[in-house]
Short mmCIF file of C-alpha atoms in Angstrom, two decimals:
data_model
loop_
_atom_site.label_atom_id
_atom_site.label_comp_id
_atom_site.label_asym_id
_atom_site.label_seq_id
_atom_site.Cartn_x
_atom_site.Cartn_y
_atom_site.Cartn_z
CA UNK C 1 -14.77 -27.16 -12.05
CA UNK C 2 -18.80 -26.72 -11.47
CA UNK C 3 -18.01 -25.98 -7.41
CA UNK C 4 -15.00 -23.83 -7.89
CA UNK C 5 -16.68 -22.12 -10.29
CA UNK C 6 -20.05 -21.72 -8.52
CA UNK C 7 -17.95 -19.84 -5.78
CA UNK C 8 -15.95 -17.45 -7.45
CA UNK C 9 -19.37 -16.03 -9.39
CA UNK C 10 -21.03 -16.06 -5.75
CA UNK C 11 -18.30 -14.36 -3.83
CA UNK C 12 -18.19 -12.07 -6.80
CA UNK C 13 -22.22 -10.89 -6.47
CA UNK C 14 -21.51 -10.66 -2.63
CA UNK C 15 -18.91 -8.10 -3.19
CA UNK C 16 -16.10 -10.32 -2.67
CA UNK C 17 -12.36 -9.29 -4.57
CA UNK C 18 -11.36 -12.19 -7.15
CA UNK C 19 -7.81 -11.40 -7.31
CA UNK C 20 -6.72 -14.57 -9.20
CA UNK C 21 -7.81 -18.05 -11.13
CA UNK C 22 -5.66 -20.40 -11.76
CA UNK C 23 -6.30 -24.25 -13.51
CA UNK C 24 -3.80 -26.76 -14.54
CA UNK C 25 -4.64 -26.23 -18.25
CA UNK C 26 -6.42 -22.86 -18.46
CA UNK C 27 -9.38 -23.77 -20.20
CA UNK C 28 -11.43 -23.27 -17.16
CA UNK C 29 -9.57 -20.54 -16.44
CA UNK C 30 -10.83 -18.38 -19.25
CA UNK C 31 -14.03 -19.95 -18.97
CA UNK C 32 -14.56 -18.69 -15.52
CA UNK C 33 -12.85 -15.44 -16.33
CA UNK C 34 -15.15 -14.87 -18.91
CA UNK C 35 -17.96 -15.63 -16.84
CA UNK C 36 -16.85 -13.01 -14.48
CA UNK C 37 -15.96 -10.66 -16.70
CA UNK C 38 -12.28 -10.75 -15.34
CA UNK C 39 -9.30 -10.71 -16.99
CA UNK C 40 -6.84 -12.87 -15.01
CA UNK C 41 -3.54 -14.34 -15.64
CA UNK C 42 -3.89 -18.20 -15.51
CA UNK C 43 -0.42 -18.14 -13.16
CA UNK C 44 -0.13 -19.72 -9.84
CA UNK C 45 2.51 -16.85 -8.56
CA UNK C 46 0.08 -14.34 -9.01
CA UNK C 47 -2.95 -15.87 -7.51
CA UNK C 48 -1.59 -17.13 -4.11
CA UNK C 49 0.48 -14.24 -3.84
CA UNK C 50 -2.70 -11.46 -4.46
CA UNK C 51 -5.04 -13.33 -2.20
CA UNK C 52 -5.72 -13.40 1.27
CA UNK C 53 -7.92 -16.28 0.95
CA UNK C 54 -7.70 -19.03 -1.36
CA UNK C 55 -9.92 -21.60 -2.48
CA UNK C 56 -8.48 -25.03 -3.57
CA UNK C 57 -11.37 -26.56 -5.43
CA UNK C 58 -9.57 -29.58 -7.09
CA UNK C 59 -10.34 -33.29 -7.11
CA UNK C 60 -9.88 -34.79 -3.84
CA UNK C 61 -6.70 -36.94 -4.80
CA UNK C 62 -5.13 -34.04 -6.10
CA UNK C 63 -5.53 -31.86 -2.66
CA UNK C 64 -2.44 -32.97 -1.36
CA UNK C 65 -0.47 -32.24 -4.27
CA UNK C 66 -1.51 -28.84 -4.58
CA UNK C 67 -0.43 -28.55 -1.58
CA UNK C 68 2.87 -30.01 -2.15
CA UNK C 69 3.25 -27.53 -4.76
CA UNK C 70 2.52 -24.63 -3.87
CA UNK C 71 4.56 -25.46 -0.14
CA UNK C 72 7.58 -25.90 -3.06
CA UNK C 73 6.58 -22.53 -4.71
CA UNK C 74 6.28 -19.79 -2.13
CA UNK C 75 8.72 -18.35 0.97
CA UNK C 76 7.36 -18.84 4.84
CA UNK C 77 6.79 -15.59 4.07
CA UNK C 78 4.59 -15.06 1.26
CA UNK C 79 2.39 -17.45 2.64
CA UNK C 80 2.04 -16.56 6.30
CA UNK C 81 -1.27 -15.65 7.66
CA UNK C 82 -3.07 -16.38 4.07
CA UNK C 83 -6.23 -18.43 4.37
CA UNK C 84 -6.33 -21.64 2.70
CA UNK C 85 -9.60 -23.42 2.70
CA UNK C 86 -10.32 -26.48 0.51
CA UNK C 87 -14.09 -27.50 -0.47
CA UNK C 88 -13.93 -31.48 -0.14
CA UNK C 89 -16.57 -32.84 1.95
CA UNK C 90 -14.65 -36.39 2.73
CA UNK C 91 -10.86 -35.58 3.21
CA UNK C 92 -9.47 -33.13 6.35
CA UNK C 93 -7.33 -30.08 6.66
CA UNK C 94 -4.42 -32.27 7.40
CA UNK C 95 -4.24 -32.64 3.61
CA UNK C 96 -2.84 -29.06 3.68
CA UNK C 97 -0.81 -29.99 5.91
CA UNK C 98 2.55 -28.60 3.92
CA UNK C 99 0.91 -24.68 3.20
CA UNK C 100 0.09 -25.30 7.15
CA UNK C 101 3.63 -25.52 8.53
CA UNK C 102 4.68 -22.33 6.06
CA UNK C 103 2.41 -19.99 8.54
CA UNK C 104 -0.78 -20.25 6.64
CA UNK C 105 -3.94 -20.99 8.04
CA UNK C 106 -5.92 -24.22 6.94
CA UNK C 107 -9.68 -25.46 6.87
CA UNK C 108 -11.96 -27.65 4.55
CA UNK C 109 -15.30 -25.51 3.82
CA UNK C 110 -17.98 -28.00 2.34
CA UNK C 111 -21.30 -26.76 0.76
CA UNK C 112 -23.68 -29.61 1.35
CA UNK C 113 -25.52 -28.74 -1.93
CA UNK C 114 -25.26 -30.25 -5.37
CA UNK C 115 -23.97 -28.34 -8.43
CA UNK C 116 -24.83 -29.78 -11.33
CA UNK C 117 -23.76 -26.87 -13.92
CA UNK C 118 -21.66 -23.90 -13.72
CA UNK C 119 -24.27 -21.35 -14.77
CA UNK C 120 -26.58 -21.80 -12.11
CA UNK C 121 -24.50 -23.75 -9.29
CA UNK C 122 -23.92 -20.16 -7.68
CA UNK C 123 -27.45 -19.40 -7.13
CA UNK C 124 -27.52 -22.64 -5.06
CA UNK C 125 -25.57 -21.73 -2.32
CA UNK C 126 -27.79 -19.42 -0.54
CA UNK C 127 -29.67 -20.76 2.80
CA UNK C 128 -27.72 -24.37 2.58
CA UNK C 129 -25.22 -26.08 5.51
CA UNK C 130 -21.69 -25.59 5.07
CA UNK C 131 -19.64 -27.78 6.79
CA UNK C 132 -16.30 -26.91 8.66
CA UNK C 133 -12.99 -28.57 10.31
CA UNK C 134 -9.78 -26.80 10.03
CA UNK C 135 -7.86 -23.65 12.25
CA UNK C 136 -9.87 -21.26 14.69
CA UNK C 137 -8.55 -18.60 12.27
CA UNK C 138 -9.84 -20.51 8.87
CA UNK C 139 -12.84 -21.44 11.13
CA UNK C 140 -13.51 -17.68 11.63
CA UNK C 141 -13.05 -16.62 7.69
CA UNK C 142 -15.45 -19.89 6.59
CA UNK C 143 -18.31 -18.14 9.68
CA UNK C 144 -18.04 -15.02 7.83
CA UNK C 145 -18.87 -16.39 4.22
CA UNK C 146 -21.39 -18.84 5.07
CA UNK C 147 -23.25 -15.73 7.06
CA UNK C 148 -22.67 -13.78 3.72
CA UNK C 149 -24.67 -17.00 2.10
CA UNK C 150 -27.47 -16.56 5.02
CA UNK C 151 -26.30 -20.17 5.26
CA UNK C 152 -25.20 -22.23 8.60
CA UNK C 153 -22.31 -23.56 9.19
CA UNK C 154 -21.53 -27.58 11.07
CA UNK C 155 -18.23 -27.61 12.74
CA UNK C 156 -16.83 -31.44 12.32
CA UNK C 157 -14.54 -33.48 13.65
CA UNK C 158 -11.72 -34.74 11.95
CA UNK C 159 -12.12 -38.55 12.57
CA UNK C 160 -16.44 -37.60 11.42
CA UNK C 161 -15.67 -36.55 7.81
CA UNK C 162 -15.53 -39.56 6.66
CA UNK C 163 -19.46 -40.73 7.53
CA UNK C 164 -20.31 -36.83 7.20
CA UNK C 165 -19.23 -37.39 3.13
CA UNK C 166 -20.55 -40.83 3.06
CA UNK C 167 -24.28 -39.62 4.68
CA UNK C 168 -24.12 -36.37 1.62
CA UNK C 169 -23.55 -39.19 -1.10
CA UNK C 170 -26.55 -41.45 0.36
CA UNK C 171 -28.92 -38.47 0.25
CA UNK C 172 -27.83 -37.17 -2.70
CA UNK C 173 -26.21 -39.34 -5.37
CA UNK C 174 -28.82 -42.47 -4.38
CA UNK C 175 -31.66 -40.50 -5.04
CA UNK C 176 -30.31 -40.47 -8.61
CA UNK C 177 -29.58 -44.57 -8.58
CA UNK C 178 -32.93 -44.89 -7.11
CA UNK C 179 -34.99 -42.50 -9.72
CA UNK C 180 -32.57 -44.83 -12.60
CA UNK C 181 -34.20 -47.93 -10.69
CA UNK C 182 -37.20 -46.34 -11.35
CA UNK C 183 -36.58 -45.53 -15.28
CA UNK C 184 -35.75 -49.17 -15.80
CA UNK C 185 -39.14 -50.43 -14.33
CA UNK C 186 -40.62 -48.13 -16.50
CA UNK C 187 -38.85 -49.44 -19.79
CA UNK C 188 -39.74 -52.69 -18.51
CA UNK C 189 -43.72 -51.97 -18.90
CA UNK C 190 -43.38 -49.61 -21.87
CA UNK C 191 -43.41 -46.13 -20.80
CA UNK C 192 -41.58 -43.89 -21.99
CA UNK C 193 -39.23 -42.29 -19.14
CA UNK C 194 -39.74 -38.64 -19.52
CA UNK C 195 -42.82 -38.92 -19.58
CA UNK C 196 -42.75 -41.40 -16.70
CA UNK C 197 -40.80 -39.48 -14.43
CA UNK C 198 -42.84 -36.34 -15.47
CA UNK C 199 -45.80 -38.87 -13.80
CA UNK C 200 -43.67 -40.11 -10.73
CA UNK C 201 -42.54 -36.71 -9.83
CA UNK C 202 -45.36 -35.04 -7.73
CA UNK C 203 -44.71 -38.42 -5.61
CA UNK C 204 -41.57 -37.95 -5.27
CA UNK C 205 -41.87 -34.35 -4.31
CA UNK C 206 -44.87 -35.26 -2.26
CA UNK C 207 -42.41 -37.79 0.08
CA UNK C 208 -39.73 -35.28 0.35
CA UNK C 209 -41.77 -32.81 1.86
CA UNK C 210 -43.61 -35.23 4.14
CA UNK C 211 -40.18 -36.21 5.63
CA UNK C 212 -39.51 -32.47 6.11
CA UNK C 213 -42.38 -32.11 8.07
CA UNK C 214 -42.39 -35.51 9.57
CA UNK C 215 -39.33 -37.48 9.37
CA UNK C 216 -38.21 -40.47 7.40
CA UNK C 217 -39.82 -42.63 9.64
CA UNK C 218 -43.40 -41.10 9.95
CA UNK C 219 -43.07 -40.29 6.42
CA UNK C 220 -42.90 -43.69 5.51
CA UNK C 221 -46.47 -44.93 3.51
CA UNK C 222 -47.01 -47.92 0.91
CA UNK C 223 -47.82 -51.54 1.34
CA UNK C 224 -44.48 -52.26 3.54
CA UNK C 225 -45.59 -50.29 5.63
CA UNK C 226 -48.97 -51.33 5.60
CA UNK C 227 -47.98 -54.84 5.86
CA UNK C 228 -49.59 -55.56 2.42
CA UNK C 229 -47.58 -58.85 1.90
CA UNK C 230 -49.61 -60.11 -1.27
CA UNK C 231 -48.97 -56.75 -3.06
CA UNK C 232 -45.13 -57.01 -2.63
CA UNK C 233 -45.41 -60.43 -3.72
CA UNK C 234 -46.95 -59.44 -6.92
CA UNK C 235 -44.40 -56.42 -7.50
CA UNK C 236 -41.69 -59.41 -7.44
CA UNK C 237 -43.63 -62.40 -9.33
CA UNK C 238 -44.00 -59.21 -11.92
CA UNK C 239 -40.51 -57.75 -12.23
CA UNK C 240 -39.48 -61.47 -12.18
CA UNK C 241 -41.04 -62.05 -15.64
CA UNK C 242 -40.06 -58.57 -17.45
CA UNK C 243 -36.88 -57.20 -15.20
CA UNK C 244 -35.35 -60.27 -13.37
CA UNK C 245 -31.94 -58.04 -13.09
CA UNK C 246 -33.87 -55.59 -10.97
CA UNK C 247 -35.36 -57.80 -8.13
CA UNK C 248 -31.78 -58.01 -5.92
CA UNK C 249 -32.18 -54.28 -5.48
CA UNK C 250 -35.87 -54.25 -5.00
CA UNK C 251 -35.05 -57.12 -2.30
CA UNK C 252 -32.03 -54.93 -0.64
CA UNK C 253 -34.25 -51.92 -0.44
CA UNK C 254 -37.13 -53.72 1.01
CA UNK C 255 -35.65 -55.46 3.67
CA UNK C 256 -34.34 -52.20 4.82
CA UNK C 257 -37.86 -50.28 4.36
CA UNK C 258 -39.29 -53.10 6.75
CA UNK C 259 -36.83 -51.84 9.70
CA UNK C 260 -38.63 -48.63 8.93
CA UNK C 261 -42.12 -49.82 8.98
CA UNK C 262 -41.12 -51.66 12.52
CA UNK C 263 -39.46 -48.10 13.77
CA UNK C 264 -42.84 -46.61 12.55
CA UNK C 265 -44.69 -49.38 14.33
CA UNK C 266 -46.98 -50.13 11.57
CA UNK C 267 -46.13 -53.42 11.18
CA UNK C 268 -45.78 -56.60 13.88
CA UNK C 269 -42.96 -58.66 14.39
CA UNK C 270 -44.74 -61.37 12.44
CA UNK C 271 -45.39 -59.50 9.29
CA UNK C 272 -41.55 -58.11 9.40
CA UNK C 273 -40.21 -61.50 9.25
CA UNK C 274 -42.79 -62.39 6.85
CA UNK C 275 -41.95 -60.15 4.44
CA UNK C 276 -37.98 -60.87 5.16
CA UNK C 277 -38.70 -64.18 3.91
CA UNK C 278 -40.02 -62.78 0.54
CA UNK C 279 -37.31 -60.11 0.23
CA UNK C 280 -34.17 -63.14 1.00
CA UNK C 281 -35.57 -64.67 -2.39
CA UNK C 282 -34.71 -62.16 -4.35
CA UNK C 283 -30.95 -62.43 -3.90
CA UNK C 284 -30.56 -65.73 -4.51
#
């Protein structure tokens, strides 16, 4: 896939041996092969067995299986002291739990980064977070690749993946529900999205970069946070007439962009529960 992918060309260009690829199918296989100019035998055996450290880079529901397998496949022997690490940023090591008990050492290494295609998802993993939970001796192999990345590694708790994962897909995948909530308002007035979001861009850019200097909460501008109750009324009386299936979310995201405003102390505790009122409408 795009992340297992992204790696192998990056360890590659950082000097890194690829001694083996394997997929279920092999068309990603050769894919990736050709990519790297490699010419690999799409085989299990081989790969596990020529590698010191292996990368499991598989959908998260099929971690434990690979496991399974390959705990099936190999001797105590031929997998003692190998490195397993697998690149999920929700599930734990204990998913490797089977390779674990053979002698190998186990870790989950997650790039907080997004990788949207194979041909440049390598370049992206330079300066990011990386975050860690596994063995002291996976632990140490994960320190040395993320400092080959000039990256920085988190070391997480088990019991934290789970809100670690679920705080990535906030930041990450919602900023792509929230710029399709913003598509549909345009359709809704006639522009034409690429052109729209062409328009909308510098102010998106714009508020990432004030909460990178700021914070989320000083960051926060508009007529919430101004208390500008008439305006919001208007945005809903609006999308009301032309986008009625759009006002729940509007409502949902407003009521939480009022805690903001009060965090920011722009607003009273009057206006908040003014606008409250406006923003309970809209889900009913």
């Amino acid at each position: 896939g795009r992340l297992g992918s992204s790696i192998a060309i990056a360890l590659k260009y950082k000097g890194y041996n690829i001694t083996g690829l394997y997929s279920t199918h092999g068309t990603s296989q050769m894919m990736l092969c050709s990519n790297l100019d490699a010419q690999l035998e799409n085989s299990l055996s081989s790969t596990v067995i020529s590698s010191d450290i292996i990368f499991v880079t598989v959908p998260d529901s099929q971690i434990g299986l690979v496991s399974e397998v390959i705990s099936e496949a190999f001797t105590n022997e031929q997998l003692k002291g190998k490195i397993f690490l697998h690149m999920s940023g929700s599930i734990t090591s204990d998913v490797l739990n089977e390779i674990s008990k053979m002698g190998a050492y186990v870790g989950s290494l997650h790039p907080i980064q997004t990788f949207a295609d194979i041909e440049n998802g390598w370049k992206l993993l330079e300066n990011i977070y990386f975050g860690y939970e596994g063995s002291e001796q996976g632990k140490a192999v994960a320190q040395r690749i993320v400092k080959i990345f000039s990256g920085h590694m988190l070391i997480l708790r088990k019991e934290d993946k789970p809100l670690y994962h679920a705080c990535a897909c906030v930041l990450s995948n919602y900023i792509a529900t929230l710029c399709h909530f913003g598509e549909n308002l345009m359709d809704s007035f006639g522009m034409d999205k690429k052109t729209g979001m062409k328009a909308y861009m510098p102010l998106m850019m714009g508020s990432i970069e004030n909460i990178i200097r700021l914070g989320s909460t000083k960051a926060l501008t508009g007529p919430i946070s101004r208390g500008d109750i008439n305006v919001i009324e208007h945005h809903i009386d609006a999308m009301n007439k032309k986008s009625p299936d759009l006002v729940n979310l509007y409502g949902i995201l407003g009521k939480e962009t009022v805690k903001v405003a009060i965090e920011k102390q722009s607003i009273d505790s009057k206006t908040a529960m003014n606008l409250n009122k406006i923003f309970d409408k809209t889900g009913k």
